[in-house]
Coordinates of C-alpha atoms in Angstrom, one line a residue:
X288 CA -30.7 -85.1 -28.5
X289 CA -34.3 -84.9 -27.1
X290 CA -36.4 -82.0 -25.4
X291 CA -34.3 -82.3 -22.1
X292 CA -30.9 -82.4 -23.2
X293 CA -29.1 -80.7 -26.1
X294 CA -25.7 -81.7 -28.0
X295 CA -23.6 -80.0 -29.7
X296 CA -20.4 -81.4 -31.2
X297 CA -17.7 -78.8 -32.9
X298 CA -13.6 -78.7 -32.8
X299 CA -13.7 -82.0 -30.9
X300 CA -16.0 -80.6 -28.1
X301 CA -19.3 -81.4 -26.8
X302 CA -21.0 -78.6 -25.6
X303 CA -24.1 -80.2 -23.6
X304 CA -26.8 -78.3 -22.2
X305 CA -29.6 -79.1 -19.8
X306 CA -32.5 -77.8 -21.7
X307 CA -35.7 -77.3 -19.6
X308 CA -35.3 -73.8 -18.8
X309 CA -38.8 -72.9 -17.6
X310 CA -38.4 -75.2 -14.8
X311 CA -34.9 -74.3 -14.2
X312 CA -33.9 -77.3 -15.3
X313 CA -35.2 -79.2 -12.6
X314 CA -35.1 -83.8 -12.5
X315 CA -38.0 -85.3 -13.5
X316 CA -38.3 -88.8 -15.1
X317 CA -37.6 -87.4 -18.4
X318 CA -34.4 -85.6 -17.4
X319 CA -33.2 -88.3 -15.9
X320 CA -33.3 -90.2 -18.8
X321 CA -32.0 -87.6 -21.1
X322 CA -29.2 -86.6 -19.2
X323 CA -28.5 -90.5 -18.5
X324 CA -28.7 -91.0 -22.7
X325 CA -26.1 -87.6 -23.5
X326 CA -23.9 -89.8 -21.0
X327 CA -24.5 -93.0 -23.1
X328 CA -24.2 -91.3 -26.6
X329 CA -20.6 -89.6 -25.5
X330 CA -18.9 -92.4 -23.8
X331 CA -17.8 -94.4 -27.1
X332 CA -17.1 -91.1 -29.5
X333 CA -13.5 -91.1 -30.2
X334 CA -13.6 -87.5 -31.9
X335 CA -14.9 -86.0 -28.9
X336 CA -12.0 -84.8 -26.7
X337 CA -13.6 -82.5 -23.8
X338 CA -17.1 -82.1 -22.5
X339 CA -19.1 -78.7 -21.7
X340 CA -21.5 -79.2 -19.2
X341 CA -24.0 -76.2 -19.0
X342 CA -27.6 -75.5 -17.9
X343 CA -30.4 -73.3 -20.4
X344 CA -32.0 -70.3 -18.5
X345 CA -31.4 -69.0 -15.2
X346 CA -30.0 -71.9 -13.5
X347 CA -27.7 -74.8 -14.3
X348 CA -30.3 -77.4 -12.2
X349 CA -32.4 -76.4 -9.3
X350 CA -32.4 -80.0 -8.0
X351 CA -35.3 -83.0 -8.4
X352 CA -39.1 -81.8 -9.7
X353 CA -40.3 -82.1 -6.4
X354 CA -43.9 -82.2 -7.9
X355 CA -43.4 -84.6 -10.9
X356 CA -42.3 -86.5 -7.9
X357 CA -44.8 -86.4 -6.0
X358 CA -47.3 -87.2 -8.6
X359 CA -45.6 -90.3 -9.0
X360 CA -43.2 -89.9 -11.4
X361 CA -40.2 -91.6 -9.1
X362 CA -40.5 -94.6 -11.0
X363 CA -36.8 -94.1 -12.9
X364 CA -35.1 -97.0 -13.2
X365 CA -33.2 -99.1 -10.7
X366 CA -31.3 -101.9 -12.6
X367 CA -27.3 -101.0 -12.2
X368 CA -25.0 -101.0 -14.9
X369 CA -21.9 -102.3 -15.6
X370 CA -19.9 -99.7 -13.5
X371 CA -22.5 -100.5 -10.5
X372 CA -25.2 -97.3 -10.8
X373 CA -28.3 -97.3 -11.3
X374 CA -30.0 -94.4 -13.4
X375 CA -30.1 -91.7 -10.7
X376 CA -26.1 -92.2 -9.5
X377 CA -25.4 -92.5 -13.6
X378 CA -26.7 -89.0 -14.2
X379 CA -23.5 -87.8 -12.2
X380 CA -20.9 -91.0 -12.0
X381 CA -21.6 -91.1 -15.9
X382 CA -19.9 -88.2 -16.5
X383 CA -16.9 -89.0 -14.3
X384 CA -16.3 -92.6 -16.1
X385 CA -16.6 -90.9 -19.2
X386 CA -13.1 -91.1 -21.0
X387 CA -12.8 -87.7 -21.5
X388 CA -12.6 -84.7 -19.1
X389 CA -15.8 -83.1 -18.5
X390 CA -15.8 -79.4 -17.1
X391 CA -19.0 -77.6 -15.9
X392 CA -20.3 -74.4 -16.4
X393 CA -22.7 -73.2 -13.4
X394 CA -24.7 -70.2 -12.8
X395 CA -28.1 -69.5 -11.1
X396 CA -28.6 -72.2 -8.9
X397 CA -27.0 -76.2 -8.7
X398 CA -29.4 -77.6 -5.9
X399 CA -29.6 -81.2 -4.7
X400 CA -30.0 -83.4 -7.4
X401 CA -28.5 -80.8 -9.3
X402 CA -25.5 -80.3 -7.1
X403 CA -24.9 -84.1 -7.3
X404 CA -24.9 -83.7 -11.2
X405 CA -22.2 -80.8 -11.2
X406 CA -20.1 -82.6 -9.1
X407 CA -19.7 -85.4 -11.6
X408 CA -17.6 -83.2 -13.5
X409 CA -13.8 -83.0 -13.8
X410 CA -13.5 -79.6 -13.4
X411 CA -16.4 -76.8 -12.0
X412 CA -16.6 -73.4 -12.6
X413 CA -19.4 -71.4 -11.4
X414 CA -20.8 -67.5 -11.9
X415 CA -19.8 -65.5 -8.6
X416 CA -24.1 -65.4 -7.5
X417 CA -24.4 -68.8 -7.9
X418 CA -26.1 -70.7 -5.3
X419 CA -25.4 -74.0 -4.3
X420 CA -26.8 -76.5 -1.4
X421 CA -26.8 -80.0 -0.8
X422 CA -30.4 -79.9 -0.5
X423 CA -31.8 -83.6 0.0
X424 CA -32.6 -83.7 3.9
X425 CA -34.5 -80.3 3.3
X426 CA -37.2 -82.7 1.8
X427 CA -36.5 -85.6 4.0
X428 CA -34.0 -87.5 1.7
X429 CA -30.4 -88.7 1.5
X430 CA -28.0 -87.9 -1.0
X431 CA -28.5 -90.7 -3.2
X432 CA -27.1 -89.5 -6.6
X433 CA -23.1 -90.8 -6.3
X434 CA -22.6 -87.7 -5.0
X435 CA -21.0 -89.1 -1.7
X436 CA -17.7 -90.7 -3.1
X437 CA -17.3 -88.0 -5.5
X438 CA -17.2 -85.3 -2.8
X439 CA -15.3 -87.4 -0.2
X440 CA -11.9 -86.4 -2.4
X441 CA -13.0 -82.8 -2.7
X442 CA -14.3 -81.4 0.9
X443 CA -13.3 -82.0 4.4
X444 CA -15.3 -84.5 6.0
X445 CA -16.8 -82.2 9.3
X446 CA -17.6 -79.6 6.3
X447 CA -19.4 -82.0 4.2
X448 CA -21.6 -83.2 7.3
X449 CA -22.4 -80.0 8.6
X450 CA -23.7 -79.2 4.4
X451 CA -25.7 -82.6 4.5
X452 CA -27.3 -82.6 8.0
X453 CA -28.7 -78.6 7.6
X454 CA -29.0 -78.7 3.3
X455 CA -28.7 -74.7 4.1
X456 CA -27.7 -72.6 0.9
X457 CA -24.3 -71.8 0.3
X458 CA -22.3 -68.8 -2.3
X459 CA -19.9 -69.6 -4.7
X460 CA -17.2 -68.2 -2.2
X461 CA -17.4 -70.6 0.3
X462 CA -18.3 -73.4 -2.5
X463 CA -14.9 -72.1 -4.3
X464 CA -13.2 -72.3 -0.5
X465 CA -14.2 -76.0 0.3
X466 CA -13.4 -77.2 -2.9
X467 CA -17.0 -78.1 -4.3
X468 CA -15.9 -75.8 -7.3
X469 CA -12.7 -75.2 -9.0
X470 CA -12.9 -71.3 -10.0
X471 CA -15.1 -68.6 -10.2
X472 CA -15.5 -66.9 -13.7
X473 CA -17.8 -64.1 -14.9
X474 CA -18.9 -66.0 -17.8
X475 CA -18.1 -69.7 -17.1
X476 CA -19.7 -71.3 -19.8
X477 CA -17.1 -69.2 -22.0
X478 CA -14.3 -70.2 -19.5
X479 CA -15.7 -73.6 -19.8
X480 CA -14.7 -73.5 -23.3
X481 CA -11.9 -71.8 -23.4
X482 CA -10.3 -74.2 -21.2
X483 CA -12.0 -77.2 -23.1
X484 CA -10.4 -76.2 -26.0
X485 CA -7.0 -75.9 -24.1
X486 CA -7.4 -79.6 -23.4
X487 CA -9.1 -80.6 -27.2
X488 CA -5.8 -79.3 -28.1
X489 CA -3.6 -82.1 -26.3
X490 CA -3.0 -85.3 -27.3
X491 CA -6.5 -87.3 -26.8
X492 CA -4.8 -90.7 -26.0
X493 CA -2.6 -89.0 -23.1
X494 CA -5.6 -87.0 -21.7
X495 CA -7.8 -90.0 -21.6
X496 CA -5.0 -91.9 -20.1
X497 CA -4.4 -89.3 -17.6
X498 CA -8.2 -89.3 -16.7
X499 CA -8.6 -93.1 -15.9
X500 CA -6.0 -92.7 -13.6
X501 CA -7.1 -89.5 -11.9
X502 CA -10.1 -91.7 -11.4
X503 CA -8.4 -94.6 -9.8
X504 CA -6.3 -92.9 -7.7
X505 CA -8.9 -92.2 -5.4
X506 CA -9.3 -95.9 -4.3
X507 CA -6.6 -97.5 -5.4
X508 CA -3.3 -98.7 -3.1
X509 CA 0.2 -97.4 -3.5
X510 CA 1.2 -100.4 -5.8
X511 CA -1.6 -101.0 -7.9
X512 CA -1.4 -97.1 -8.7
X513 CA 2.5 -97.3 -9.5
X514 CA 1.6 -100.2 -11.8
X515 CA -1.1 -98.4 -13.8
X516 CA 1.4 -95.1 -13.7
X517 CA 3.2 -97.6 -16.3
X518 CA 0.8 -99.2 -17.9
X519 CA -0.9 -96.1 -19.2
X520 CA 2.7 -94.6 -20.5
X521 CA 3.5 -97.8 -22.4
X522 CA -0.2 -97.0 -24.1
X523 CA 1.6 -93.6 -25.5
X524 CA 5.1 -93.6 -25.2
X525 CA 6.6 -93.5 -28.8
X526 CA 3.2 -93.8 -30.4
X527 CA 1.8 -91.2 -33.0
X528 CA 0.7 -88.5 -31.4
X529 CA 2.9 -88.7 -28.8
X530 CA 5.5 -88.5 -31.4
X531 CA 3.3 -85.6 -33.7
X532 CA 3.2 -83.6 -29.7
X533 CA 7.0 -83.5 -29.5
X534 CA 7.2 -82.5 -33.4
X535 CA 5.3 -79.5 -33.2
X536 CA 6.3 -78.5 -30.0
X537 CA 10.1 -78.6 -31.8
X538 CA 8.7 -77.1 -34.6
X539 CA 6.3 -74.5 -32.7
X540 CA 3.3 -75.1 -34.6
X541 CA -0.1 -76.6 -33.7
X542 CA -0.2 -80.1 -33.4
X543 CA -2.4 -82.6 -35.2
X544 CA -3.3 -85.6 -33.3
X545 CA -5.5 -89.2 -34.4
X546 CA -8.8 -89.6 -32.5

């Protein structure tokens, strides 16, 4: 994909790895773009059923290149898109408006920016020394990277203060016991994929369904959820692989769905 992002695509998954390992993958302009363009390149594949979100090295992302930064490399775009984010809220609401479920894989470190990116995902599963901090007031900045309505549905809101207003570092434990990440795992890039491959094996039109309205369910009201609830079953409901999912469930063998 380009010397900041990698992509590989096998059995229907995309395993996608931040790939700047001698800086711990940290955000500069570059990344930024890179990650923002993995985001791009997945969102219309219709043979890609489940994302693997990983990090080369010792550390998913240590955070924004404080010293590209400063030497004035800031200057990423700031034009919003059509789902209202500009390049630097992209890099993590991307990959939870992508139509398929994303699951990360994080070990080392996920600071600040890096955090923010992680927390895009659908599902997080970190290696039990990760560290993890919400680390922009450290360097006298907000949170600015859509990390704020993603984490409102995951963490207490007295919790999520106290982790903003000190950025102080935090284990995998307690990131595990707010619910910043989903479970711990030895190897969770491998868990990553196991469970990846759990969902590539579903239907892909009743995932993706199921997804857009995990996604609206955060914001939407009662009714307008009820009438999405029926919307999205009419899109399946006695359709092919809805049909092929019932068939080889009957016939206990491995189902074979359309992309």
């Amino acid at each position: 994909m380009s010397d900041r992002v990698a992509i590989a695509i096998d059995g229907h998954i995309a395993d996608v790895r931040l790939d700047r390992p001698d800086k711990m993958n940290a955000i500069d302009p570059a990344m930024f773009e890179a990650i923002g363009g993995a985001i791009d390149s997945l969102a219309g594949r219709t043979d890609v059923r489940c994302v693997v979100l990983s990090g080369e090295g010792k550390a998913f992302c240590a955070g924004l290149d404080m010293a590209s930064m400063a030497a004035g490399g800031s200057g990423t775009p700031r034009e919003r898109n059509a789902q209202g984010s500009i390049l630097p809220q992209h890099v993590t609401w991307g990959w939870r408006q992508l139509p398929m479920p994303v699951i990360a894989a994080v070990h080392g470190a996920a600071f600040g920016g890096g955090f923010q990116i992680m927390s895009g995902a659908d599902v997080r599963l970190a290696a039990p020394r990760t560290r993890f901090a919400i680390r922009e007031t450290y360097w006298g900045l907000v949170p600015d990277m859509a990390g704020f309505p993603i984490w409102r549905g995951l963490v207490r809101d007295d919790v999520l203060r106290e982790l903003v207003y000190t950025a102080r570092e935090f284990d995998a434990e307690e990131a595990f016991h707010h619910g910043f990440v989903t479970r711990i795992a030895d190897d969770p890039h491998a868990a990553a994929m196991e469970l990846a491959r759990a969902i590539a094996a579903r239907s892909p039109h009743a995932i993706r369904g199921a997804k857009r309205l995990l996604n609206m369910a955060h914001d939407a009201d009662p009714r307008a959820m009820l009438e999405a609830e029926t919307e999205e079953q009419v899109k399946v409901i006695g359709k092919p692989n809805m049909m092929e999912a019932v068939a080889a469930n009957m016939e206990k063998r491995a189902p074979h769905f359309v992309d």
